[in-house]
CSV table of C-alpha atoms in Angstrom, one decimal:
chain,number,residue,atom,x,y,z
A,1,MET,CA,155.1,73.1,150.1
A,2,LYS,CA,151.8,74.6,149.0
A,3,GLY,CA,153.6,77.8,147.8
A,4,ARG,CA,156.1,75.6,145.8
A,5,ILE,CA,153.2,73.8,144.1
A,6,LEU,CA,151.4,77.1,143.3
A,7,SER,CA,154.7,78.4,141.8
A,8,LEU,CA,155.1,75.3,139.7
A,9,VAL,CA,151.5,75.5,138.5
A,10,SER,CA,152.1,79.1,137.6
A,11,ILE,CA,155.2,78.2,135.6
A,12,LEU,CA,153.4,75.5,133.8
A,13,LEU,CA,150.5,77.8,132.9
A,14,VAL,CA,153.0,80.4,131.5
A,15,LEU,CA,154.8,77.7,129.5
A,16,SER,CA,151.4,76.4,128.3
A,17,ALA,CA,150.3,79.9,127.3
A,18,ALA,CA,153.6,80.4,125.4
A,19,ALA,CA,153.2,77.1,123.6
A,20,VAL,CA,149.7,77.9,122.3
A,21,ALA,CA,150.2,81.6,121.7
A,22,GLN,CA,152.3,81.3,118.6
A,23,THR,CA,149.6,79.7,116.5
A,24,ASP,CA,147.7,80.6,113.3
A,25,PRO,CA,144.3,81.9,114.6
A,26,GLY,CA,142.7,80.3,111.5
A,27,PRO,CA,140.4,81.8,108.9
A,28,ARG,CA,138.7,85.0,110.1
A,29,GLY,CA,135.0,84.7,110.8
A,30,GLY,CA,132.3,87.1,109.9
A,31,ALA,CA,131.4,88.4,106.5
A,32,ALA,CA,133.4,87.4,103.4
A,33,GLY,CA,134.7,91.0,102.9
A,34,ALA,CA,135.1,90.1,99.2
A,35,GLY,CA,133.2,89.1,96.1
A,36,GLY,CA,131.5,92.4,95.3
A,37,PRO,CA,132.3,95.0,92.6
A,38,LEU,CA,134.5,98.0,92.9
A,39,ALA,CA,132.6,100.9,94.5
A,40,SER,CA,132.5,102.8,91.3
A,41,VAL,CA,131.1,99.8,89.5
A,42,ALA,CA,128.4,99.3,92.2
A,43,ALA,CA,127.5,102.9,91.6
A,44,ASN,CA,127.2,102.0,87.9
A,45,GLN,CA,129.9,104.4,86.7
A,46,PRO,CA,130.1,104.5,83.8
A,47,THR,CA,126.5,103.7,83.0
A,48,ASN,CA,125.9,100.0,82.3
A,49,ILE,CA,129.2,98.7,83.7
A,50,LEU,CA,127.4,97.0,86.6
A,51,ASN,CA,125.5,94.9,84.0
A,52,PHE,CA,128.9,93.7,82.6
A,53,PHE,CA,130.0,92.7,86.1
A,54,ASN,CA,126.8,90.9,86.9
A,55,ASP,CA,126.8,89.1,83.5
A,56,GLY,CA,130.4,88.0,84.0
A,57,GLN,CA,129.6,86.8,87.5
A,58,ILE,CA,126.7,84.7,86.2
A,59,ARG,CA,128.8,83.1,83.4
A,60,PHE,CA,131.7,82.6,85.9
A,61,GLY,CA,129.3,80.3,87.9
A,62,THR,CA,127.7,78.5,85.0
A,63,ILE,CA,128.2,74.7,85.0
A,64,ASP,CA,129.4,73.5,81.6
A,65,GLY,CA,128.4,70.3,79.8
A,66,VAL,CA,129.8,68.8,76.6
A,67,ILE,CA,126.8,69.9,74.5
A,68,LYS,CA,125.2,73.1,75.5
A,69,ASN,CA,121.9,72.6,77.2
A,70,PHE,CA,122.0,68.8,76.8
A,71,PHE,CA,121.4,69.0,80.5
A,72,ALA,CA,119.1,71.9,81.3
A,73,GLY,CA,120.8,75.1,82.0
A,74,GLU,CA,124.4,73.8,81.4
A,75,GLY,CA,126.8,75.6,79.1
A,76,GLY,CA,128.7,73.8,76.4
A,77,GLY,CA,132.2,72.8,75.4
A,78,LEU,CA,133.4,70.8,78.4
A,79,GLY,CA,136.3,68.5,77.7
A,80,PRO,CA,137.3,66.1,76.3
A,81,ARG,CA,139.6,66.6,79.2
A,82,TYR,CA,138.9,68.8,82.1
A,83,ASN,CA,139.6,69.6,85.8
A,84,SER,CA,136.3,71.2,86.8
A,85,ARG,CA,133.0,72.3,85.3
A,86,SER,CA,132.9,76.0,86.1
A,87,CYS,CA,135.2,78.8,87.2
A,88,ALA,CA,133.3,79.4,90.4
A,89,ARG,CA,133.7,75.9,91.6
A,90,CYS,CA,137.4,76.4,92.1
A,91,HIS,CA,137.3,80.1,92.8
A,92,ALA,CA,134.8,79.8,95.6
A,93,THR,CA,136.0,80.9,99.1
A,94,PRO,CA,135.3,83.1,100.8
A,95,ALA,CA,133.1,84.3,97.9
A,96,VAL,CA,132.9,83.8,94.1
A,97,GLY,CA,136.3,84.9,92.8
A,98,GLY,CA,138.3,83.4,95.7
A,99,THR,CA,140.1,80.1,96.0
A,100,SER,CA,139.5,76.5,97.2
A,101,PRO,CA,136.4,75.9,99.3
A,102,PRO,CA,136.4,73.7,102.5
A,103,LEU,CA,134.7,70.8,100.6
A,104,ASN,CA,136.4,69.8,97.4
A,105,PRO,CA,134.0,69.9,94.4
A,106,LEU,CA,136.2,67.8,92.2
A,107,PHE,CA,134.7,64.5,93.4
A,108,GLU,CA,131.4,65.6,92.0
A,109,ASP,CA,132.9,67.1,88.9
A,110,GLY,CA,134.9,63.9,88.1
A,111,ASN,CA,131.8,61.8,88.2
A,112,ALA,CA,129.0,64.2,87.1
A,113,HIS,CA,126.5,62.7,84.6
A,114,GLY,CA,128.1,59.3,84.6
A,115,ALA,CA,131.7,60.3,83.7
A,116,SER,CA,133.9,57.3,84.2
A,117,ASN,CA,136.8,58.8,86.2
A,118,THR,CA,138.9,57.7,89.2
A,119,VAL,CA,139.6,60.7,91.5
A,120,PRO,CA,143.4,60.9,91.9
A,121,SER,CA,144.9,60.1,95.4
A,122,PHE,CA,146.1,63.7,95.8
A,123,ILE,CA,142.6,65.1,95.7
A,124,THR,CA,140.9,64.7,99.0
A,125,ILE,CA,137.4,65.8,100.1
A,126,SER,CA,138.7,68.4,102.7
A,127,GLY,CA,141.9,69.3,100.8
A,128,PRO,CA,142.6,72.0,98.2
A,129,ILE,CA,141.6,71.9,94.6
A,130,ARG,CA,144.8,70.9,92.8
A,131,GLU,CA,145.9,71.1,89.2
A,132,ALA,CA,148.5,68.5,88.4
A,133,ARG,CA,151.7,68.7,86.3
A,134,PHE,CA,154.2,66.0,85.5
A,135,VAL,CA,157.8,67.3,85.9
A,136,TYR,CA,159.2,64.9,83.3
A,137,PHE,CA,157.7,62.9,80.5
A,138,ALA,CA,157.3,59.2,81.5
A,139,ASP,CA,156.8,55.8,80.1
A,140,ALA,CA,153.5,53.8,80.5
A,141,SER,CA,154.5,52.6,83.9
A,142,GLY,CA,155.2,56.1,85.1
A,143,ASN,CA,159.0,55.9,85.1
A,144,PRO,CA,160.2,59.5,84.3
A,145,ASP,CA,162.7,60.3,81.6
A,146,PHE,CA,164.9,62.9,83.2
A,147,SER,CA,166.1,64.1,79.8
A,148,LYS,CA,162.6,65.2,78.8
A,149,PRO,CA,161.2,68.0,81.0
A,150,ASN,CA,157.4,68.3,80.9
A,151,GLY,CA,155.6,70.8,83.1
A,152,GLY,CA,152.3,70.9,81.2
A,153,VAL,CA,149.0,70.6,83.0
A,154,GLU,CA,147.6,67.0,83.1
A,155,PRO,CA,143.8,67.1,83.0
A,156,LEU,CA,142.3,65.2,86.0
A,157,PHE,CA,139.2,64.0,84.2
A,158,ILE,CA,137.7,62.8,80.9
A,159,ILE,CA,134.2,63.1,79.5
A,160,ALA,CA,133.8,59.4,78.5
A,161,GLY,CA,130.8,57.8,80.1
A,162,ARG,CA,128.6,61.0,80.0
A,163,PRO,CA,125.5,60.7,77.7
A,164,ASP,CA,126.3,64.1,76.2
A,165,ALA,CA,129.8,62.7,75.3
A,166,ASN,CA,128.7,59.7,73.2
A,167,PRO,CA,130.5,58.2,71.2
A,168,CYS,CA,133.7,59.2,73.2
A,169,THR,CA,134.7,56.2,75.3
A,170,THR,CA,137.6,55.1,77.5
A,171,SER,CA,138.9,53.2,74.5
A,172,ASN,CA,139.4,56.6,72.7
A,173,ILE,CA,140.7,58.6,75.7
A,174,SER,CA,141.9,57.9,79.2
A,175,GLN,CA,143.1,59.7,82.3
A,176,PRO,CA,146.8,60.3,82.7
A,177,ASN,CA,148.8,57.8,84.8
A,178,PHE,CA,148.6,59.7,88.1
A,179,ALA,CA,149.3,56.6,90.2
A,180,GLY,CA,152.6,56.1,88.4
A,181,ALA,CA,153.5,59.8,88.7
A,182,VAL,CA,152.8,59.8,92.4
A,183,LEU,CA,154.8,56.5,92.9
A,184,HIS,CA,157.8,58.0,91.1
A,185,ASN,CA,157.5,61.5,92.7
A,186,ASN,CA,157.0,63.0,89.3
A,187,VAL,CA,153.9,65.2,89.9
A,188,ILE,CA,153.6,68.7,91.3
A,189,PHE,CA,150.5,70.8,92.1
A,190,ARG,CA,149.0,74.2,91.8
A,191,ILE,CA,146.0,75.5,93.7
A,192,PRO,CA,143.6,78.3,92.4
A,193,THR,CA,144.8,81.8,92.9
A,194,PRO,CA,142.3,84.3,94.4
A,195,LEU,CA,141.0,86.9,91.9
A,196,PHE,CA,139.8,89.7,94.1
A,197,GLY,CA,141.4,93.1,93.1
A,198,SER,CA,142.8,91.6,89.9
A,199,GLY,CA,141.8,94.7,87.9
A,200,LEU,CA,144.0,96.8,90.1
A,201,ILE,CA,147.0,94.4,89.6
A,202,GLU,CA,146.4,94.5,85.8
A,203,ASN,CA,146.5,98.3,85.9
A,204,ILE,CA,149.8,98.8,87.7
A,205,ASP,CA,152.1,100.4,85.2
A,206,ASP,CA,155.3,98.5,84.3
A,207,THR,CA,157.4,101.5,85.3
A,208,GLU,CA,156.1,101.2,88.9
A,209,LEU,CA,156.9,97.6,89.1
A,210,LEU,CA,160.4,98.2,87.8
A,211,LYS,CA,161.0,100.9,90.4
A,212,ALA,CA,160.4,98.3,93.1
A,213,VAL,CA,163.0,95.8,91.9
A,214,GLY,CA,166.0,95.5,94.3
A,215,GLY,CA,167.2,98.1,96.7
A,216,ASN,CA,166.6,96.2,100.0
A,217,PRO,CA,169.0,95.3,102.8
A,218,PHE,CA,167.9,91.7,103.1
A,219,GLY,CA,169.7,90.0,100.3
A,220,ILE,CA,166.6,89.7,98.2
A,221,SER,CA,166.9,90.3,94.4
A,222,GLY,CA,163.8,89.5,92.5
A,223,THR,CA,163.2,89.7,88.8
A,224,LEU,CA,160.1,90.2,86.6
A,225,ASN,CA,158.5,87.7,84.2
A,226,ARG,CA,157.9,89.1,80.7
A,227,ASN,CA,155.9,88.5,77.6
A,228,PRO,CA,158.4,87.2,75.0
A,229,ASN,CA,156.8,89.2,72.2
A,230,ASP,CA,156.5,92.7,73.4
A,231,GLY,CA,158.7,92.5,76.4
A,232,THR,CA,156.1,93.9,78.8
A,233,ILE,CA,155.8,92.5,82.4
A,234,THR,CA,153.5,89.5,83.0
A,235,ARG,CA,151.9,89.3,86.4
A,236,PHE,CA,149.1,86.6,86.7
A,237,GLY,CA,149.5,83.0,87.8
A,238,TRP,CA,151.8,81.4,90.4
A,239,LYS,CA,154.9,82.2,88.2
A,240,ALA,CA,153.5,85.4,86.8
A,241,GLN,CA,153.3,83.7,83.4
A,242,ASN,CA,150.2,85.5,82.0
A,243,LYS,CA,150.1,89.0,80.8
A,244,SER,CA,146.5,90.1,81.1
A,245,LEU,CA,143.2,88.9,82.6
A,246,GLU,CA,141.8,88.1,79.2
A,247,ILE,CA,144.7,85.8,78.4
A,248,PHE,CA,144.5,84.4,82.0
A,249,ALA,CA,140.8,83.7,81.5
A,250,GLY,CA,141.1,82.2,78.0
A,251,GLU,CA,143.9,79.9,79.0
A,252,ALA,CA,142.1,78.7,82.1
A,253,TYR,CA,138.8,78.1,80.2
A,254,ASN,CA,140.8,75.9,77.8
A,255,VAL,CA,143.0,74.1,80.3
A,256,GLU,CA,140.7,73.7,83.3
A,257,GLN,CA,137.4,73.1,81.5
A,258,GLY,CA,138.5,72.1,78.0
A,259,VAL,CA,136.5,74.8,76.3
A,260,SER,CA,138.2,76.2,73.2
A,261,ASN,CA,137.8,79.9,72.7
A,262,GLU,CA,138.9,82.9,70.7
A,263,LEU,CA,142.3,83.1,72.4
A,264,PHE,CA,142.9,79.3,72.6
A,265,THR,CA,141.1,78.1,69.6
A,266,GLN,CA,141.7,74.3,69.6
A,267,GLU,CA,140.9,71.5,72.0
A,268,ARG,CA,144.0,70.8,73.9
A,269,PRO,CA,145.6,67.3,74.1
A,270,THR,CA,147.6,66.2,77.1
A,271,PRO,CA,151.3,67.1,76.9
A,272,GLU,CA,152.0,63.4,76.0
A,273,GLU,CA,149.4,63.4,73.2
A,274,GLU,CA,150.8,66.6,71.8
A,275,GLN,CA,154.1,64.8,71.3
A,276,ALA,CA,152.3,62.0,69.6
A,277,LEU,CA,149.1,62.2,67.5
A,278,GLY,CA,146.8,64.5,69.5
A,279,LEU,CA,143.2,63.8,70.6
A,280,PRO,CA,141.1,61.3,68.7
A,281,ASP,CA,138.6,63.1,66.5
A,282,ILE,CA,135.8,61.1,67.9
A,283,CYS,CA,136.1,63.0,71.2
A,284,LYS,CA,135.9,66.4,69.5
A,285,LEU,CA,132.1,67.0,69.5
A,286,ASN,CA,131.7,70.7,68.8
A,287,LYS,CA,132.7,73.3,66.2
A,288,MET,CA,135.7,75.4,67.1
A,289,PRO,CA,136.0,77.7,68.9
A,290,GLU,CA,133.3,76.6,71.3
A,291,ASP,CA,133.3,79.9,73.2
A,292,HIS,CA,133.0,82.8,70.8
A,293,THR,CA,131.3,86.2,70.2
A,294,ASN,CA,127.6,85.7,69.7
A,295,PHE,CA,126.8,87.6,66.5
A,296,SER,CA,123.1,86.9,66.5
A,297,ALA,CA,122.3,88.3,69.9
A,298,SER,CA,122.1,92.0,68.7
A,299,THR,CA,123.3,94.2,65.9
A,300,VAL,CA,126.8,94.3,67.5
A,301,GLY,CA,126.8,90.9,69.2
A,302,THR,CA,127.6,90.0,72.8
A,303,PRO,CA,131.0,89.2,74.1
A,304,SER,CA,132.3,85.6,74.6
A,305,ASP,CA,132.5,84.0,78.0
A,306,THR,CA,136.2,84.6,78.0
A,307,VAL,CA,135.7,88.3,77.7
A,308,ALA,CA,133.0,88.3,80.3
A,309,PHE,CA,135.1,86.3,82.7
A,310,ALA,CA,138.0,88.9,82.3
A,311,MET,CA,135.6,91.8,82.9
A,312,PHE,CA,134.2,90.2,86.0
A,313,MET,CA,137.7,89.6,87.4
A,314,ARG,CA,138.8,93.1,86.4
A,315,LEU,CA,135.9,94.8,88.2
A,316,LEU,CA,136.1,92.7,91.4
A,317,ALA,CA,136.9,94.8,94.5
A,318,PRO,CA,139.9,93.9,96.5
A,319,PRO,CA,139.4,92.2,99.9
A,320,THR,CA,138.4,94.3,102.8
A,321,PRO,CA,140.7,93.9,105.9
A,322,THR,CA,139.4,94.1,109.4
A,323,THR,CA,139.9,97.0,111.8
A,324,SER,CA,143.3,96.5,113.3
A,325,THR,CA,143.8,95.6,117.0
A,326,PRO,CA,147.0,96.6,118.9
A,327,SER,CA,148.4,93.1,118.2
A,328,GLN,CA,147.7,93.4,114.5
A,329,MET,CA,149.2,96.9,114.3
A,330,ASN,CA,152.4,95.7,116.0
A,331,GLY,CA,152.4,92.7,113.7
A,332,GLN,CA,152.4,94.9,110.7
A,333,ILE,CA,155.3,96.9,112.0
A,334,VAL,CA,157.4,93.8,112.8
A,335,PHE,CA,156.4,92.2,109.5
A,336,THR,CA,158.1,95.2,107.7
A,337,ASP,CA,161.0,95.5,110.1
A,338,ILE,CA,162.2,91.9,109.7
A,339,GLY,CA,162.1,92.1,105.9
A,340,CYS,CA,158.8,90.4,104.9
A,341,GLY,CA,157.8,93.7,103.2
A,342,ALA,CA,160.8,93.4,100.9
A,343,CYS,CA,158.8,91.0,98.7
A,344,HIS,CA,155.3,91.5,100.1
A,345,ARG,CA,155.3,95.2,99.3
A,346,GLN,CA,152.3,96.8,100.8
A,347,ASN,CA,150.9,98.8,97.8
A,348,PHE,CA,151.3,100.3,94.4
A,349,ILE,CA,149.4,103.1,92.8
A,350,THR,CA,147.7,102.1,89.6
A,351,ALA,CA,147.8,104.0,86.3
A,352,GLN,CA,144.9,105.9,84.7
A,353,SER,CA,142.0,103.7,83.6
A,354,ASP,CA,139.3,104.2,81.1
A,355,PHE,CA,137.2,101.3,82.5
A,356,THR,CA,135.9,102.9,85.8
A,357,ALA,CA,137.1,105.3,88.4
A,358,GLY,CA,137.8,102.5,90.9
A,359,LEU,CA,140.8,101.4,88.8
A,360,ASN,CA,142.0,104.9,88.1
A,361,ASN,CA,145.1,106.1,90.1
A,362,ALA,CA,144.0,103.8,92.9
A,363,ARG,CA,146.0,102.4,95.8
A,364,ALA,CA,146.3,98.6,95.4
A,365,ASN,CA,147.2,97.2,98.9
A,366,LEU,CA,148.1,93.8,97.5
A,367,TYR,CA,151.2,93.0,99.7
A,368,SER,CA,153.2,91.8,96.7
A,369,ASP,CA,155.9,93.1,94.4
A,370,LEU,CA,154.7,90.7,91.7
A,371,GLU,CA,158.3,89.7,91.2
A,372,LEU,CA,159.8,86.2,90.8
A,373,HIS,CA,162.0,85.1,93.7
A,374,HIS,CA,164.1,82.0,94.2
A,375,MET,CA,162.3,80.1,96.9
A,376,GLY,CA,164.8,77.3,97.3
A,377,THR,CA,164.8,73.5,97.2
A,378,GLY,CA,161.9,73.2,99.7
A,379,LEU,CA,159.4,74.9,97.4
A,380,ALA,CA,160.9,74.2,94.0
A,381,ASP,CA,158.6,72.5,91.5
A,382,ASN,CA,161.2,72.3,88.7
A,383,VAL,CA,158.7,73.8,86.2
A,384,VAL,CA,159.9,76.6,83.9
A,385,GLN,CA,157.4,79.2,82.7
A,386,GLY,CA,158.8,82.1,80.8
A,387,ASN,CA,161.6,83.7,82.8
A,388,ALA,CA,160.5,81.8,85.9
A,389,GLY,CA,162.9,78.9,86.8
A,390,GLY,CA,162.2,75.7,88.6
A,391,ASP,CA,162.4,77.3,92.1
A,392,GLN,CA,161.0,80.7,91.3
A,393,PHE,CA,157.5,81.9,92.1
A,394,ARG,CA,155.7,85.2,92.0
A,395,THR,CA,155.3,86.8,95.4
A,396,ALA,CA,151.8,85.8,96.3
A,397,PRO,CA,149.6,88.8,97.1
A,398,LEU,CA,148.5,88.6,100.8
A,399,TRP,CA,145.3,90.7,100.6
A,400,GLY,CA,142.5,88.4,101.6
A,401,ILE,CA,144.8,85.9,103.3
A,402,GLY,CA,142.7,86.2,106.5
A,403,LYS,CA,140.0,84.1,104.9
A,404,ARG,CA,142.0,81.6,103.0
A,405,LEU,CA,142.1,77.9,103.9
A,406,PHE,CA,145.2,76.6,102.0
A,407,PHE,CA,148.6,78.1,101.4
A,408,LEU,CA,151.7,78.0,99.1
A,409,HIS,CA,151.5,77.1,95.4
A,410,ASP,CA,150.5,73.5,96.0
A,411,GLY,CA,148.2,73.9,99.0
A,412,ARG,CA,150.5,71.8,101.2
A,413,THR,CA,149.4,73.5,104.4
A,414,SER,CA,146.4,75.2,106.0
A,415,ASP,CA,148.6,76.9,108.7
A,416,ILE,CA,150.1,80.3,108.0
A,417,LEU,CA,153.0,79.6,110.4
A,418,ALA,CA,153.9,76.5,108.4
A,419,ALA,CA,153.7,78.5,105.2
A,420,ILE,CA,156.1,81.1,106.7
A,421,THR,CA,158.7,78.5,107.8
A,422,ALA,CA,158.5,76.8,104.4
A,423,HIS,CA,160.1,79.9,102.9
A,424,GLN,CA,163.4,78.7,104.4
A,425,SER,CA,165.4,76.1,102.5
A,426,THR,CA,168.6,75.8,100.5
A,427,ASN,CA,169.0,78.8,98.0
A,428,SER,CA,165.9,80.6,99.1
A,429,GLU,CA,166.0,84.4,98.9
A,430,ALA,CA,163.9,84.4,102.1
A,431,ASN,CA,166.4,82.7,104.3
A,432,SER,CA,167.6,85.8,106.1
A,433,VAL,CA,164.1,87.0,106.7
A,434,ILE,CA,163.0,83.7,108.2
A,435,LEU,CA,166.0,83.8,110.4
A,436,ASN,CA,164.8,87.2,111.6
A,437,PHE,CA,161.3,85.8,112.1
A,438,ASN,CA,162.7,82.8,114.1
A,439,ALA,CA,164.6,85.2,116.4
A,440,LEU,CA,161.4,87.1,117.3
A,441,SER,CA,159.7,86.7,120.7
A,442,VAL,CA,156.7,84.5,120.8
A,443,SER,CA,154.4,87.5,121.2
A,444,ASP,CA,155.9,89.3,118.1
A,445,LYS,CA,155.5,86.1,116.0
A,446,GLN,CA,151.9,85.9,117.2
A,447,ASP,CA,151.3,89.5,116.3
A,448,ILE,CA,152.5,88.9,112.7
A,449,LEU,CA,150.1,85.9,112.4
A,450,ASN,CA,147.3,88.0,113.8
A,451,PHE,CA,148.2,90.8,111.4
A,452,LEU,CA,148.1,88.4,108.4
A,453,ARG,CA,144.7,87.1,109.4
A,454,SER,CA,143.4,90.7,109.5
A,455,LEU,CA,144.1,91.2,105.8
């Protein structure tokens, strides 16, 4: 009898171990392994480039107000509509240049200096930073008109109520109807993309990306998003909709903080206002563009914030992975064998660069093909951007994933295993790969999760 009990206990222990073995080990501890400059930039090669990195990093973290220095030390140009008050508040974890932090700063941003905002229900204190888009235009009650696709970013907050925003009031400007959009399932989300190693991504030649398209045995057939004017490949953003880091920075400065700049020269209205009359003039409190080249700083001037942001991102080093364990090394092999590497391509070699040696003919271990793939009904957001359709997304680079807190384009999960399984749904290109993953042993699945958390 005693032997039978011991055998039963042993079986239960084995089953219990198997049940807990296939789990996301969670964000890696220890040093951030990211946030610093490329090695050649840290060595100040060429001379003075480290100053550009440091200057861009400082500006990246500067809090913006409506009127520059109305509140001591704050930049200017915020609003009239905005999502946050600085780049670094959203790109924060595991270091400046990353993505959503563990405590959401949008509660503070929405009410800073007396701003009269209601934080939308989909923003939670321990959840991801989210940018909101309405899929369709809607009436005042939030009822969507399915004949009118929208897809534009809806700013979360307004500057009304702040003393530096007087005389802009809630009678001039108001928050979008988020409650109605949530009620009618007419809102989708995007979370901040990590920026580490962005200069390497920018410097991959189009020819190298084209060579990687197709040619795999897993039924995956990606495509590349393109700039409609010159036809070159775009590569930044969840749908690879932006061509370069400077365009990426200029658009984000305008969309996320409401700061007009030399690339996006006007204050932006909401998508609904753009169809109507635009923003009331009473809420436009600065000359345009608010961010611009400073001609008085020296005989040749100093660059705008937008240029400094782009240079900071360009010179950021890629994340540093950990030393691989036997489990992680096996996980990398299995990851490739079952087809994950068909989209999450391990590396590209960059082109020559005149910025710094760290970008010149360098190996970019990004684990992405930068292509658009159909991800099926489960992940579709029904937003079209360039060549990217409603269920297509750029393959998310996996370098640095070991430190991330939130996954997928909308931050719906903090669990890598859940993110993997979400790749499977009707019409997803990843279906056969996920079937391969599901057929793995518990230990091989765990090894893949351990491998991903090592990146």
